[in-house]
Amino acid sequence: LPERGLALTVNLPSVDADFWRKALTPANGNGASASSGGSAAAGESAAPLSLAVLKTPLLDISGRRLHDVILKAAPAGNSWQVEVNAKEAAGQINWDGAGQGRVKARLKYLTLPESTPQQEAMQRLGEAESQDELPGLDIVADNFVLGSRRFGKLELLARNEGRVWRLDKVALNAPEGTINGKGLWRTDPRGAHRTDVEFRLEAGDAGKYLDRLGFPGTLKRGSATLAGKLAWNNTPTTLDIPSLSGEVKLTAEKGQFAKVEPGIGKLLGLWQD
C-alpha cells in the first residue's frame, strides 16, 4: 500500500475508458478537475487516490484498442504520471487534463492500435471524427510501426486550437531515410472538415527504405527526395480522393527498378515521364 491515500487495482476482461471518461465528466462538461486536479480544490478532493493499477486484455481508449495492458498511474501535481506496458506501446506518459488536455509520452515502442468496433461502425456510417476533444500531443517513440511499415523513431508535436488541430511537427527517422512534415485539421461552423499537410521524404538508400516500409525488392540502391503539399476535404485519417489537390515533386537517381507489379510499374513510369 502507499504511505498515504488509497490504492485502486482494476483487473477486468475488458475496459472501455471512453465510456468511463464520459460517465465521470460533470454535467457542466468541465472534466479537467475530475481527471487531473486542475484546481487546488480539485487536487485536494482527488488526493486520497495515490495509486491506480489497471490490468486488462482489452482496453478501448480514444477510439483505439490496446491489448494485454498493464497500466500504473499516480498523481503528480496537477497531472497524472502513467507507466504503460501493452502489446502496442510501452513507456512513460504524463497526462494533464487542464483545458483540452495534453499528453506527453516517451515510449520504447508504439504500434498504431486498431480502431474499436464502435469507431469502425462510425466510419462505415460516414460519421466524421471531431477534433474538439483531442488533447495536445508531445510524443517520442523510439520505434514506430504503422501496419507492416517500420518507420523508426517518431517525434510528434500537436495542439488543439478549438476548430483547428495544428500538427506542428511529425518526424520519422530511420537509418535509410527520414520523413518530416506538418499540417492543419480545420472544421468550419457547419462541421465540414479540411486537412492540409506539407511533407518531405529523403532516402539515402531508397531501396532499403522501401524494404523497411513493406515494399521489398522494388528498388536496388538509389537515393530519392519526395516533397509536396496536399489538401483534401475530410479528416487526416480519411483521405478523400475527389477533393484531393496539391503538388508533389520526386527526385531520384543512382538506382535501378527491380521487377514489380504492373500497376506499380505504370505508376513509376508516370513518375519517370
PDB file of C-alpha atoms in Angstrom:
ATOM      1  CA  LEU A   1       0.000   0.000   0.000  1.00  0.00           C
ATOM      2  CA  PRO A   2       1.102   3.631  -0.475  1.00  0.00           C
ATOM      3  CA  GLU A   3       2.365   5.565   2.554  1.00  0.00           C
ATOM      4  CA  ARG A   4      -0.819   7.643   2.452  1.00  0.00           C
ATOM      5  CA  GLY A   5      -4.062   7.707   0.500  1.00  0.00           C
ATOM      6  CA  LEU A   6      -5.713   4.856  -1.361  1.00  0.00           C
ATOM      7  CA  ALA A   7      -4.552   2.305  -3.930  1.00  0.00           C
ATOM      8  CA  LEU A   8      -7.042   1.150  -6.588  1.00  0.00           C
ATOM      9  CA  THR A   9      -6.489  -2.034  -8.596  1.00  0.00           C
ATOM     10  CA  VAL A  10      -8.777  -2.960 -11.502  1.00  0.00           C
ATOM     11  CA  ASN A  11      -8.500  -6.368 -13.166  1.00  0.00           C
ATOM     12  CA  LEU A  12     -11.201  -6.962 -15.797  1.00  0.00           C
ATOM     13  CA  PRO A  13     -11.612  -8.898 -19.082  1.00  0.00           C
ATOM     14  CA  SER A  14     -12.125  -5.573 -20.900  1.00  0.00           C
ATOM     15  CA  VAL A  15     -12.319  -1.857 -20.100  1.00  0.00           C
ATOM     16  CA  ASP A  16     -13.996   0.899 -22.131  1.00  0.00           C
ATOM     17  CA  ALA A  17     -12.114   4.004 -20.990  1.00  0.00           C
ATOM     18  CA  ASP A  18     -14.083   6.221 -23.389  1.00  0.00           C
ATOM     19  CA  PHE A  19     -17.349   5.215 -21.663  1.00  0.00           C
ATOM     20  CA  TRP A  20     -15.978   5.882 -18.180  1.00  0.00           C
ATOM     21  CA  ARG A  21     -14.445   9.206 -19.179  1.00  0.00           C
ATOM     22  CA  LYS A  22     -17.830  10.440 -20.401  1.00  0.00           C
ATOM     23  CA  ALA A  23     -19.677   8.940 -17.430  1.00  0.00           C
ATOM     24  CA  LEU A  24     -17.386  10.646 -14.908  1.00  0.00           C
ATOM     25  CA  THR A  25     -17.361  14.043 -16.632  1.00  0.00           C
ATOM     26  CA  PRO A  26     -19.506  16.541 -14.673  1.00  0.00           C
ATOM     27  CA  ALA A  27     -22.750  17.746 -16.236  1.00  0.00           C
ATOM     28  CA  ASN A  28     -21.219  21.171 -16.939  1.00  0.00           C
ATOM     29  CA  GLY A  29     -18.774  19.429 -19.287  1.00  0.00           C
ATOM     30  CA  ASN A  30     -15.693  20.616 -17.418  1.00  0.00           C
ATOM     31  CA  GLY A  31     -13.814  17.401 -16.802  1.00  0.00           C
ATOM     32  CA  ALA A  32     -10.417  18.927 -16.100  1.00  0.00           C
ATOM     33  CA  SER A  33     -10.730  18.834 -12.338  1.00  0.00           C
ATOM     34  CA  ALA A  34     -12.082  15.304 -12.316  1.00  0.00           C
ATOM     35  CA  SER A  35      -9.258  13.974 -14.448  1.00  0.00           C
ATOM     36  CA  SER A  36      -6.269  15.906 -13.234  1.00  0.00           C
ATOM     37  CA  GLY A  37      -6.981  18.075 -10.222  1.00  0.00           C
ATOM     38  CA  GLY A  38      -6.885  21.198 -12.392  1.00  0.00           C
ATOM     39  CA  SER A  39      -7.513  23.428  -9.351  1.00  0.00           C
ATOM     40  CA  ALA A  40      -6.323  23.352  -5.765  1.00  0.00           C
ATOM     41  CA  ALA A  41      -9.746  22.298  -4.504  1.00  0.00           C
ATOM     42  CA  ALA A  42      -9.964  19.541  -7.079  1.00  0.00           C
ATOM     43  CA  GLY A  43      -6.459  18.376  -6.200  1.00  0.00           C
ATOM     44  CA  GLU A  44      -7.481  18.098  -2.541  1.00  0.00           C
ATOM     45  CA  SER A  45     -10.571  16.065  -3.408  1.00  0.00           C
ATOM     46  CA  ALA A  46      -8.524  13.706  -5.578  1.00  0.00           C
ATOM     47  CA  ALA A  47      -5.668  13.393  -3.064  1.00  0.00           C
ATOM     48  CA  PRO A  48      -6.861  10.155  -1.368  1.00  0.00           C
ATOM     49  CA  LEU A  49      -6.171   8.207  -4.596  1.00  0.00           C
ATOM     50  CA  SER A  50      -2.384   7.745  -4.550  1.00  0.00           C
ATOM     51  CA  LEU A  51      -2.042   4.844  -6.985  1.00  0.00           C
ATOM     52  CA  ALA A  52      -4.212   3.221  -9.668  1.00  0.00           C
ATOM     53  CA  VAL A  53      -3.327  -0.053 -11.384  1.00  0.00           C
ATOM     54  CA  LEU A  54      -5.222  -1.416 -14.385  1.00  0.00           C
ATOM     55  CA  LYS A  55      -4.760  -4.893 -15.840  1.00  0.00           C
ATOM     56  CA  THR A  56      -6.891  -5.960 -18.789  1.00  0.00           C
ATOM     57  CA  PRO A  57      -6.536  -7.938 -22.041  1.00  0.00           C
ATOM     58  CA  LEU A  58      -8.610  -5.275 -23.903  1.00  0.00           C
ATOM     59  CA  LEU A  59      -8.564  -1.516 -23.312  1.00  0.00           C
ATOM     60  CA  ASP A  60     -10.585   0.809 -25.569  1.00  0.00           C
ATOM     61  CA  ILE A  61      -9.404   4.411 -25.388  1.00  0.00           C
ATOM     62  CA  SER A  62      -9.860   7.355 -27.776  1.00  0.00           C
ATOM     63  CA  GLY A  63     -11.390   5.070 -30.411  1.00  0.00           C
ATOM     64  CA  ARG A  64      -8.418   2.669 -30.369  1.00  0.00           C
ATOM     65  CA  ARG A  65      -7.973  -0.794 -28.862  1.00  0.00           C
ATOM     66  CA  LEU A  66      -4.936  -1.847 -26.814  1.00  0.00           C
ATOM     67  CA  HIS A  67      -4.153  -5.464 -25.910  1.00  0.00           C
ATOM     68  CA  ASP A  68      -2.561  -7.115 -22.831  1.00  0.00           C
ATOM     69  CA  VAL A  69      -2.432  -3.864 -20.878  1.00  0.00           C
ATOM     70  CA  ILE A  70      -0.749  -3.226 -17.528  1.00  0.00           C
ATOM     71  CA  LEU A  71      -1.107   0.414 -16.554  1.00  0.00           C
ATOM     72  CA  LYS A  72       0.063   2.158 -13.372  1.00  0.00           C
ATOM     73  CA  ALA A  73      -0.947   5.765 -12.666  1.00  0.00           C
ATOM     74  CA  ALA A  74      -0.094   8.141  -9.819  1.00  0.00           C
ATOM     75  CA  PRO A  75      -0.894  11.835  -9.317  1.00  0.00           C
ATOM     76  CA  ALA A  76       1.996  14.252  -9.923  1.00  0.00           C
ATOM     77  CA  GLY A  77       0.937  17.774  -9.015  1.00  0.00           C
ATOM     78  CA  ASN A  78      -1.924  18.723 -11.330  1.00  0.00           C
ATOM     79  CA  SER A  79      -1.263  15.854 -13.725  1.00  0.00           C
ATOM     80  CA  TRP A  80      -1.019  12.061 -13.748  1.00  0.00           C
ATOM     81  CA  GLN A  81       2.166  10.087 -14.340  1.00  0.00           C
ATOM     82  CA  VAL A  82       1.384   6.827 -16.121  1.00  0.00           C
ATOM     83  CA  GLU A  83       3.528   3.777 -16.811  1.00  0.00           C
ATOM     84  CA  VAL A  84       2.072   1.655 -19.614  1.00  0.00           C
ATOM     85  CA  ASN A  85       3.072  -1.772 -20.854  1.00  0.00           C
ATOM     86  CA  ALA A  86       0.926  -3.194 -23.654  1.00  0.00           C
ATOM     87  CA  LYS A  87       1.266  -5.087 -26.905  1.00  0.00           C
ATOM     88  CA  GLU A  88       1.061  -1.806 -28.847  1.00  0.00           C
ATOM     89  CA  ALA A  89       3.005   0.565 -26.576  1.00  0.00           C
ATOM     90  CA  ALA A  90       5.403   0.695 -23.627  1.00  0.00           C
ATOM     91  CA  GLY A  91       6.873   3.626 -21.726  1.00  0.00           C
ATOM     92  CA  GLN A  92       6.025   6.693 -19.648  1.00  0.00           C
ATOM     93  CA  ILE A  93       3.073   9.041 -20.191  1.00  0.00           C
ATOM     94  CA  ASN A  94       2.175  12.289 -18.442  1.00  0.00           C
ATOM     95  CA  TRP A  95      -1.472  13.349 -18.689  1.00  0.00           C
ATOM     96  CA  ASP A  96      -2.513  16.934 -17.882  1.00  0.00           C
ATOM     97  CA  GLY A  97      -6.285  17.316 -18.083  1.00  0.00           C
ATOM     98  CA  ALA A  98      -6.433  21.114 -17.922  1.00  0.00           C
ATOM     99  CA  GLY A  99      -8.323  22.666 -20.845  1.00  0.00           C
ATOM    100  CA  GLN A 100      -8.322  20.344 -23.857  1.00  0.00           C
ATOM    101  CA  GLY A 101      -5.725  18.178 -22.111  1.00  0.00           C
ATOM    102  CA  ARG A 102      -2.142  17.383 -23.018  1.00  0.00           C
ATOM    103  CA  VAL A 103      -0.325  14.078 -23.401  1.00  0.00           C
ATOM    104  CA  LYS A 104       3.447  13.889 -23.089  1.00  0.00           C
ATOM    105  CA  ALA A 105       4.778  10.399 -23.867  1.00  0.00           C
ATOM    106  CA  ARG A 106       8.234   8.878 -24.022  1.00  0.00           C
ATOM    107  CA  LEU A 107       7.839   5.379 -25.383  1.00  0.00           C
ATOM    108  CA  LYS A 108      10.150   2.483 -26.174  1.00  0.00           C
ATOM    109  CA  TYR A 109       7.835   1.379 -28.970  1.00  0.00           C
ATOM    110  CA  LEU A 110       4.475   2.363 -30.458  1.00  0.00           C
ATOM    111  CA  THR A 111       2.328   0.441 -32.909  1.00  0.00           C
ATOM    112  CA  LEU A 112      -0.756   2.378 -34.026  1.00  0.00           C
ATOM    113  CA  PRO A 113      -3.619   0.453 -32.367  1.00  0.00           C
ATOM    114  CA  GLU A 114      -6.563  -0.868 -34.348  1.00  0.00           C
ATOM    115  CA  SER A 115      -9.875   1.005 -34.208  1.00  0.00           C
ATOM    116  CA  THR A 116     -12.517  -0.113 -31.733  1.00  0.00           C
ATOM    117  CA  PRO A 117     -15.678  -1.749 -33.168  1.00  0.00           C
ATOM    118  CA  GLN A 118     -17.637   1.409 -32.280  1.00  0.00           C
ATOM    119  CA  GLN A 119     -15.164   3.593 -34.167  1.00  0.00           C
ATOM    120  CA  GLU A 120     -15.257   1.290 -37.207  1.00  0.00           C
ATOM    121  CA  ALA A 121     -19.071   1.427 -37.196  1.00  0.00           C
ATOM    122  CA  MET A 122     -18.964   5.238 -37.190  1.00  0.00           C
ATOM    123  CA  GLN A 123     -16.541   5.214 -40.114  1.00  0.00           C
ATOM    124  CA  ARG A 124     -18.795   2.863 -42.097  1.00  0.00           C
ATOM    125  CA  LEU A 125     -21.726   5.224 -41.499  1.00  0.00           C
ATOM    126  CA  GLY A 126     -19.606   8.117 -42.715  1.00  0.00           C
ATOM    127  CA  GLU A 127     -19.632   9.903 -39.378  1.00  0.00           C
ATOM    128  CA  ALA A 128     -16.537  12.092 -39.280  1.00  0.00           C
ATOM    129  CA  GLU A 129     -14.325  12.393 -36.254  1.00  0.00           C
ATOM    130  CA  SER A 130     -14.237  15.609 -34.246  1.00  0.00           C
ATOM    131  CA  GLN A 131     -11.048  17.248 -33.076  1.00  0.00           C
ATOM    132  CA  ASP A 132     -12.819  19.115 -30.258  1.00  0.00           C
ATOM    133  CA  GLU A 133     -11.832  16.507 -27.651  1.00  0.00           C
ATOM    134  CA  LEU A 134      -8.341  15.771 -28.969  1.00  0.00           C
ATOM    135  CA  PRO A 135      -5.595  16.716 -26.492  1.00  0.00           C
ATOM    136  CA  GLY A 136      -2.302  18.367 -27.267  1.00  0.00           C
ATOM    137  CA  LEU A 137       0.415  15.813 -28.041  1.00  0.00           C
ATOM    138  CA  ASP A 138       4.137  15.635 -27.341  1.00  0.00           C
ATOM    139  CA  ILE A 139       5.151  12.098 -28.275  1.00  0.00           C
ATOM    140  CA  VAL A 140       8.522  10.463 -28.826  1.00  0.00           C
ATOM    141  CA  ALA A 141       8.634   6.733 -29.655  1.00  0.00           C
ATOM    142  CA  ASP A 142      11.955   5.007 -30.332  1.00  0.00           C
ATOM    143  CA  ASN A 143      10.273   2.524 -32.682  1.00  0.00           C
ATOM    144  CA  PHE A 144       7.043   3.404 -34.523  1.00  0.00           C
ATOM    145  CA  VAL A 145       5.118   0.848 -36.600  1.00  0.00           C
ATOM    146  CA  LEU A 146       2.067   1.533 -38.785  1.00  0.00           C
ATOM    147  CA  GLY A 147       0.592  -1.683 -40.146  1.00  0.00           C
ATOM    148  CA  SER A 148       3.561  -3.559 -41.625  1.00  0.00           C
ATOM    149  CA  ARG A 149       5.637  -0.405 -42.057  1.00  0.00           C
ATOM    150  CA  ARG A 150       8.525   0.196 -39.652  1.00  0.00           C
ATOM    151  CA  PHE A 151       9.207   3.948 -39.688  1.00  0.00           C
ATOM    152  CA  GLY A 152      11.884   4.097 -36.997  1.00  0.00           C
ATOM    153  CA  LYS A 153      11.873   6.875 -34.396  1.00  0.00           C
ATOM    154  CA  LEU A 154       8.761   9.070 -34.164  1.00  0.00           C
ATOM    155  CA  GLU A 155       8.622  12.651 -32.875  1.00  0.00           C
ATOM    156  CA  LEU A 156       5.224  14.361 -32.871  1.00  0.00           C
ATOM    157  CA  LEU A 157       4.006  17.742 -31.612  1.00  0.00           C
ATOM    158  CA  ALA A 158       0.372  18.851 -31.957  1.00  0.00           C
ATOM    159  CA  ARG A 159      -2.015  21.262 -30.254  1.00  0.00           C
ATOM    160  CA  ASN A 160      -5.737  21.902 -30.185  1.00  0.00           C
ATOM    161  CA  GLU A 161      -6.890  25.432 -31.040  1.00  0.00           C
ATOM    162  CA  GLY A 162     -10.642  24.914 -30.963  1.00  0.00           C
ATOM    163  CA  ARG A 163     -11.702  24.434 -34.560  1.00  0.00           C
ATOM    164  CA  VAL A 164      -8.092  23.898 -35.632  1.00  0.00           C
ATOM    165  CA  TRP A 165      -5.918  20.942 -34.660  1.00  0.00           C
ATOM    166  CA  ARG A 166      -2.394  22.041 -35.545  1.00  0.00           C
ATOM    167  CA  LEU A 167       0.284  19.436 -36.263  1.00  0.00           C
ATOM    168  CA  ASP A 168       3.443  21.440 -35.626  1.00  0.00           C
ATOM    169  CA  LYS A 169       5.888  18.599 -36.214  1.00  0.00           C
ATOM    170  CA  VAL A 170       5.986  14.999 -37.292  1.00  0.00           C
ATOM    171  CA  ALA A 171       9.407  13.438 -37.830  1.00  0.00           C
ATOM    172  CA  LEU A 172      10.132   9.808 -38.709  1.00  0.00           C
ATOM    173  CA  ASN A 173      13.813   8.894 -38.613  1.00  0.00           C
ATOM    174  CA  ALA A 174      15.351   5.608 -39.763  1.00  0.00           C
ATOM    175  CA  PRO A 175      18.917   4.777 -40.866  1.00  0.00           C
ATOM    176  CA  GLU A 176      17.763   4.516 -44.502  1.00  0.00           C
ATOM    177  CA  GLY A 177      15.633   7.665 -44.677  1.00  0.00           C
ATOM    178  CA  THR A 178      13.608  10.372 -42.960  1.00  0.00           C
ATOM    179  CA  ILE A 179      10.159  11.957 -43.233  1.00  0.00           C
ATOM    180  CA  ASN A 180       9.379  15.430 -41.885  1.00  0.00           C
ATOM    181  CA  GLY A 181       6.067  17.235 -42.068  1.00  0.00           C
ATOM    182  CA  LYS A 182       3.410  19.476 -40.548  1.00  0.00           C
ATOM    183  CA  GLY A 183      -0.263  20.124 -41.108  1.00  0.00           C
ATOM    184  CA  LEU A 184      -3.661  21.526 -40.119  1.00  0.00           C
ATOM    185  CA  TRP A 185      -7.053  19.932 -39.498  1.00  0.00           C
ATOM    186  CA  ARG A 186      -9.806  22.568 -39.604  1.00  0.00           C
ATOM    187  CA  THR A 187     -13.554  22.439 -39.040  1.00  0.00           C
ATOM    188  CA  ASP A 188     -15.857  25.245 -40.180  1.00  0.00           C
ATOM    189  CA  PRO A 189     -19.055  26.273 -38.306  1.00  0.00           C
ATOM    190  CA  ARG A 190     -21.121  23.898 -40.468  1.00  0.00           C
ATOM    191  CA  GLY A 191     -18.991  20.924 -39.393  1.00  0.00           C
ATOM    192  CA  ALA A 192     -17.129  20.470 -42.705  1.00  0.00           C
ATOM    193  CA  HIS A 193     -13.540  19.187 -42.363  1.00  0.00           C
ATOM    194  CA  ARG A 194     -10.420  20.278 -44.228  1.00  0.00           C
ATOM    195  CA  THR A 195      -6.917  18.802 -43.929  1.00  0.00           C
ATOM    196  CA  ASP A 196      -3.696  20.413 -45.208  1.00  0.00           C
ATOM    197  CA  VAL A 197      -0.293  18.705 -44.987  1.00  0.00           C
ATOM    198  CA  GLU A 198       3.243  19.576 -46.037  1.00  0.00           C
ATOM    199  CA  PHE A 199       5.940  16.880 -46.097  1.00  0.00           C
ATOM    200  CA  ARG A 200       9.437  15.961 -47.241  1.00  0.00           C
ATOM    201  CA  LEU A 201      10.921  12.474 -47.539  1.00  0.00           C
ATOM    202  CA  GLU A 202      14.657  11.925 -48.016  1.00  0.00           C
ATOM    203  CA  ALA A 203      16.177   8.480 -48.532  1.00  0.00           C
ATOM    204  CA  GLY A 204      19.924   7.922 -48.752  1.00  0.00           C
ATOM    205  CA  ASP A 205      19.304   4.294 -49.732  1.00  0.00           C
ATOM    206  CA  ALA A 206      15.868   4.279 -51.339  1.00  0.00           C
ATOM    207  CA  GLY A 207      15.915   0.519 -51.950  1.00  0.00           C
ATOM    208  CA  LYS A 208      16.483  -0.371 -48.307  1.00  0.00           C
ATOM    209  CA  TYR A 209      13.986   2.284 -47.212  1.00  0.00           C
ATOM    210  CA  LEU A 210      11.275   0.743 -49.395  1.00  0.00           C
ATOM    211  CA  ASP A 211      12.177  -2.652 -47.920  1.00  0.00           C
ATOM    212  CA  ARG A 212      11.650  -1.197 -44.426  1.00  0.00           C
ATOM    213  CA  LEU A 213       8.274   0.257 -45.432  1.00  0.00           C
ATOM    214  CA  GLY A 214       6.974  -3.086 -46.672  1.00  0.00           C
ATOM    215  CA  PHE A 215       7.901  -2.987 -50.382  1.00  0.00           C
ATOM    216  CA  PRO A 216      10.809  -5.454 -50.603  1.00  0.00           C
ATOM    217  CA  GLY A 217      12.718  -5.869 -53.840  1.00  0.00           C
ATOM    218  CA  THR A 218      11.139  -2.827 -55.516  1.00  0.00           C
ATOM    219  CA  LEU A 219      14.332  -0.832 -55.979  1.00  0.00           C
ATOM    220  CA  LYS A 220      18.043  -1.519 -55.809  1.00  0.00           C
ATOM    221  CA  ARG A 221      20.169   1.166 -54.176  1.00  0.00           C
ATOM    222  CA  GLY A 222      19.401   4.746 -55.246  1.00  0.00           C
ATOM    223  CA  SER A 223      18.697   7.988 -53.456  1.00  0.00           C
ATOM    224  CA  ALA A 224      15.416   9.890 -53.524  1.00  0.00           C
ATOM    225  CA  THR A 225      13.681  13.034 -52.307  1.00  0.00           C
ATOM    226  CA  LEU A 226       9.899  13.344 -52.294  1.00  0.00           C
ATOM    227  CA  ALA A 227       8.339  16.638 -51.200  1.00  0.00           C
ATOM    228  CA  GLY A 228       4.933  18.191 -51.532  1.00  0.00           C
ATOM    229  CA  LYS A 229       1.813  19.886 -50.211  1.00  0.00           C
ATOM    230  CA  LEU A 230      -1.587  18.151 -50.209  1.00  0.00           C
ATOM    231  CA  ALA A 231      -5.097  19.071 -49.079  1.00  0.00           C
ATOM    232  CA  TRP A 232      -8.475  17.310 -49.007  1.00  0.00           C
ATOM    233  CA  ASN A 233     -11.985  17.739 -47.596  1.00  0.00           C
ATOM    234  CA  ASN A 234     -12.035  15.311 -44.690  1.00  0.00           C
ATOM    235  CA  THR A 235     -10.179  14.300 -41.542  1.00  0.00           C
ATOM    236  CA  PRO A 236      -6.450  13.435 -41.580  1.00  0.00           C
ATOM    237  CA  THR A 237      -7.217   9.712 -41.273  1.00  0.00           C
ATOM    238  CA  THR A 238      -9.729   9.714 -44.164  1.00  0.00           C
ATOM    239  CA  LEU A 239      -8.160  10.661 -47.497  1.00  0.00           C
ATOM    240  CA  ASP A 240     -10.882  11.999 -49.831  1.00  0.00           C
ATOM    241  CA  ILE A 241      -9.648  11.362 -53.384  1.00  0.00           C
ATOM    242  CA  PRO A 242     -12.267  13.501 -55.253  1.00  0.00           C
ATOM    243  CA  SER A 243     -11.252  16.635 -53.304  1.00  0.00           C
ATOM    244  CA  LEU A 244      -7.504  15.881 -53.194  1.00  0.00           C
ATOM    245  CA  SER A 245      -5.333  18.697 -54.512  1.00  0.00           C
ATOM    246  CA  GLY A 246      -1.747  19.868 -54.277  1.00  0.00           C
ATOM    247  CA  GLU A 247       1.638  19.143 -55.794  1.00  0.00           C
ATOM    248  CA  VAL A 248       4.354  16.543 -55.264  1.00  0.00           C
ATOM    249  CA  LYS A 249       7.923  16.542 -56.609  1.00  0.00           C
ATOM    250  CA  LEU A 250      10.082  13.407 -56.816  1.00  0.00           C
ATOM    251  CA  THR A 251      13.833  13.410 -57.445  1.00  0.00           C
ATOM    252  CA  ALA A 252      15.556  10.015 -57.737  1.00  0.00           C
ATOM    253  CA  GLU A 253      18.951   8.922 -59.001  1.00  0.00           C
ATOM    254  CA  LYS A 254      21.610   6.187 -58.965  1.00  0.00           C
ATOM    255  CA  GLY A 255      19.141   3.343 -58.560  1.00  0.00           C
ATOM    256  CA  GLN A 256      17.615   0.501 -60.516  1.00  0.00           C
ATOM    257  CA  PHE A 257      13.974  -0.585 -60.523  1.00  0.00           C
ATOM    258  CA  ALA A 258      13.502  -4.298 -59.981  1.00  0.00           C
ATOM    259  CA  LYS A 259      10.640  -6.349 -61.415  1.00  0.00           C
ATOM    260  CA  VAL A 260       7.423  -5.021 -59.882  1.00  0.00           C
ATOM    261  CA  GLU A 261       3.688  -5.492 -60.283  1.00  0.00           C
ATOM    262  CA  PRO A 262       2.229  -3.972 -63.487  1.00  0.00           C
ATOM    263  CA  GLY A 263       0.154  -1.385 -61.614  1.00  0.00           C
ATOM    264  CA  ILE A 264       3.133  -0.101 -59.654  1.00  0.00           C
ATOM    265  CA  GLY A 265       5.263  -0.220 -62.811  1.00  0.00           C
ATOM    266  CA  LYS A 266       2.801   2.055 -64.608  1.00  0.00           C
ATOM    267  CA  LEU A 267       2.884   4.499 -61.712  1.00  0.00           C
ATOM    268  CA  LEU A 268       6.694   4.548 -61.718  1.00  0.00           C
ATOM    269  CA  GLY A 269       6.548   5.089 -65.478  1.00  0.00           C
ATOM    270  CA  LEU A 270       4.466   8.203 -64.919  1.00  0.00           C
ATOM    271  CA  TRP A 271       6.996   9.469 -62.380  1.00  0.00           C
ATOM    272  CA  GLN A 272       9.827   8.893 -64.881  1.00  0.00           C
ATOM    273  CA  ASP A 273       7.955  10.869 -67.546  1.00  0.00           C
TER     274      ASP A 273
END
